[in-house]
Amino acid sequence: MRLGTTFLTVCFLAFLSSYSHSAEGDNTLTAELKVFEPLIGKTFRGEFANSTPEKPIVDISRWERAMNGKAVRNLHSVNRGEYGGETIIMWDAKQKKIAFWYFTTAGFYTSGTFDINGNTWTSLEKVTGNENGITEVKAISQLSEDGKLSVKSQYLKDGQWVPGNERLYTVANDEQVVFK
């Protein structure tokens, strides 16, 4: 009996050791989410195209592996918490697409899907609860070979597509996402 208990204890401790080792620093994602793997564990600093020294607009964005690699989590904040949000990205087997849900500090949320083409992904999302009349967002994101991420969006507002914003992100792991 004592030998069996010792064996089970050793097996359990081995499991815990391998679990904690694989959980720390593991950036692997399911096959459907591999496009996001180069972003995992990194924080990016993005300057808006219309940012000026007098009125800077800066987004800090942190990418994390979630749910044992079956999801990606992104947190971001603009200008140290003036605005921010959290996105959960997962494979939707029913739609056979990567789907996401985005929740904001402004009180609205969105849901949408990505179409992937190499290191470029195009998103289309439905907006719920935006006070400015925006009902949909289209965006094109591209990860370059040098690790920079560009994002360009447009909004469906009052039935018309209008230019959104444009940002260029570089890795800035010393930055922090801040929510007020």
XYZ file of C-alpha atoms in Angstrom:
180
model
C 0.000 0.000 0.000
C 2.779 2.438 0.866
C 4.537 1.751 -2.458
C 1.306 2.496 -4.356
C 0.818 5.754 -2.465
C 4.430 6.789 -3.121
C 4.066 5.943 -6.814
C 0.897 8.037 -7.079
C 2.573 10.910 -5.240
C 5.558 10.801 -7.608
C 3.231 10.706 -10.635
C 1.220 13.637 -9.293
C 4.348 15.694 -8.585
C 5.687 14.893 -12.065
C 2.384 16.046 -13.552
C 2.487 19.296 -11.579
C 6.082 19.903 -12.613
C 5.360 19.352 -16.306
C 2.163 21.416 -16.101
C 3.844 24.434 -14.514
C 6.740 24.175 -16.984
C 4.432 24.067 -20.013
C 2.145 26.805 -18.669
C 4.990 29.287 -18.200
C 6.265 30.846 -21.401
C 4.228 28.566 -23.642
C 3.230 30.538 -26.722
C 1.760 27.653 -28.714
C -1.738 28.049 -30.060
C -4.137 25.715 -31.831
C -3.509 25.351 -35.566
C -6.328 27.751 -36.461
C -4.809 30.550 -34.338
C -1.142 30.116 -35.390
C -1.216 33.457 -37.248
C -1.259 35.195 -33.849
C 1.629 33.193 -32.342
C 4.332 35.809 -33.161
C 2.385 38.347 -31.060
C 1.949 36.231 -27.939
C 3.767 37.442 -24.856
C 4.545 40.814 -26.396
C 3.429 44.351 -25.713
C 3.206 46.799 -28.609
C 3.167 50.595 -28.723
C 1.085 52.015 -31.540
C 1.022 55.591 -32.714
C -2.120 56.790 -34.441
C -1.511 58.349 -37.862
C -3.165 61.598 -36.715
C -1.102 61.811 -33.516
C 0.885 65.019 -33.004
C 3.439 66.074 -30.380
C 0.873 68.564 -29.033
C -1.892 65.957 -28.948
C -0.375 62.464 -28.919
C -2.605 59.434 -29.421
C -0.824 56.259 -28.346
C -2.209 52.751 -27.956
C -0.497 50.125 -25.794
C -1.529 46.590 -26.724
C -0.649 43.332 -24.896
C -1.126 39.897 -26.543
C -1.514 36.755 -24.420
C -2.151 33.065 -24.886
C -5.393 32.029 -23.179
C -7.390 28.883 -22.478
C -4.491 26.472 -23.024
C -3.806 27.888 -26.474
C -7.395 27.640 -27.678
C -7.782 31.424 -27.431
C -5.849 34.671 -27.667
C -6.429 37.560 -25.295
C -5.570 41.141 -26.178
C -5.718 44.062 -23.768
C -5.152 47.617 -24.937
C -5.378 51.153 -23.651
C -5.198 54.493 -25.421
C -3.406 57.413 -23.744
C -2.881 55.653 -20.414
C -6.491 54.635 -19.923
C -8.564 57.327 -21.614
C -10.056 54.420 -23.555
C -9.358 50.706 -23.590
C -10.635 47.268 -24.260
C -10.224 43.537 -24.072
C -10.552 41.076 -26.937
C -10.934 37.300 -26.821
C -10.137 35.501 -30.093
C -11.122 31.842 -30.709
C -11.747 29.388 -33.519
C -15.469 29.095 -34.275
C -15.982 25.572 -35.639
C -19.554 26.322 -36.717
C -18.540 29.304 -38.899
C -15.155 27.730 -39.740
C -13.564 31.114 -39.017
C -11.597 32.842 -36.321
C -14.112 34.775 -34.223
C -13.606 37.494 -31.636
C -15.422 39.488 -28.984
C -14.232 42.967 -27.980
C -15.378 44.754 -24.801
C -14.582 48.434 -24.176
C -14.268 50.865 -21.312
C -16.699 53.093 -23.254
C -19.462 50.553 -22.567
C -19.970 49.166 -26.069
C -18.866 45.810 -27.418
C -18.311 44.162 -30.769
C -18.203 40.679 -32.234
C -16.755 39.631 -35.531
C -14.589 37.315 -37.585
C -11.198 37.343 -39.278
C -10.291 36.300 -42.806
C -6.632 35.268 -42.822
C -4.250 35.627 -45.764
C -0.689 34.899 -44.650
C 0.405 37.609 -42.194
C -2.578 39.794 -43.080
C -5.947 39.468 -41.432
C -9.103 41.319 -42.301
C -11.815 41.705 -39.704
C -15.461 42.597 -39.945
C -17.284 43.290 -36.706
C -20.760 44.250 -35.573
C -20.885 47.012 -32.969
C -23.442 47.059 -30.150
C -24.094 50.135 -28.021
C -21.804 52.734 -29.619
C -23.049 56.254 -28.838
C -21.501 57.729 -32.015
C -23.727 55.760 -34.389
C -21.035 53.292 -35.507
C -22.627 49.915 -36.277
C -19.793 48.046 -38.029
C -16.013 48.173 -38.269
C -13.744 46.801 -40.999
C -10.018 46.572 -40.358
C -6.941 45.233 -42.099
C -4.031 44.213 -39.881
C -0.635 43.170 -41.178
C 2.368 41.794 -39.323
C 5.583 42.602 -41.199
C 8.698 40.434 -41.197
C 10.449 42.965 -38.941
C 7.749 42.491 -36.264
C 5.796 45.711 -36.819
C 2.018 45.543 -36.834
C -0.044 47.954 -38.926
C -3.802 48.388 -38.546
C -6.131 50.441 -40.738
C -9.870 50.649 -40.092
C -13.083 52.137 -41.374
C -16.479 52.513 -39.732
C -20.055 52.106 -40.910
C -21.706 55.197 -39.452
C -25.197 56.358 -40.337
C -25.218 53.890 -43.250
C -21.942 55.153 -44.818
C -18.408 53.756 -44.649
C -16.071 56.446 -43.302
C -12.322 56.385 -42.613
C -11.513 55.107 -39.134
C -7.989 55.243 -37.839
C -4.562 54.009 -38.776
C -1.876 52.812 -36.363
C 1.645 51.418 -36.601
C 2.810 49.264 -33.682
C 6.317 48.296 -32.624
C 7.313 45.949 -29.829
C 7.622 47.819 -26.525
C 7.681 45.191 -23.787
C 8.495 47.828 -21.151
C 5.084 49.512 -21.696
C 1.982 48.686 -19.627
C -1.693 48.569 -20.509
C -3.442 50.985 -18.114
C -7.123 51.164 -17.242
C -8.413 54.110 -15.177
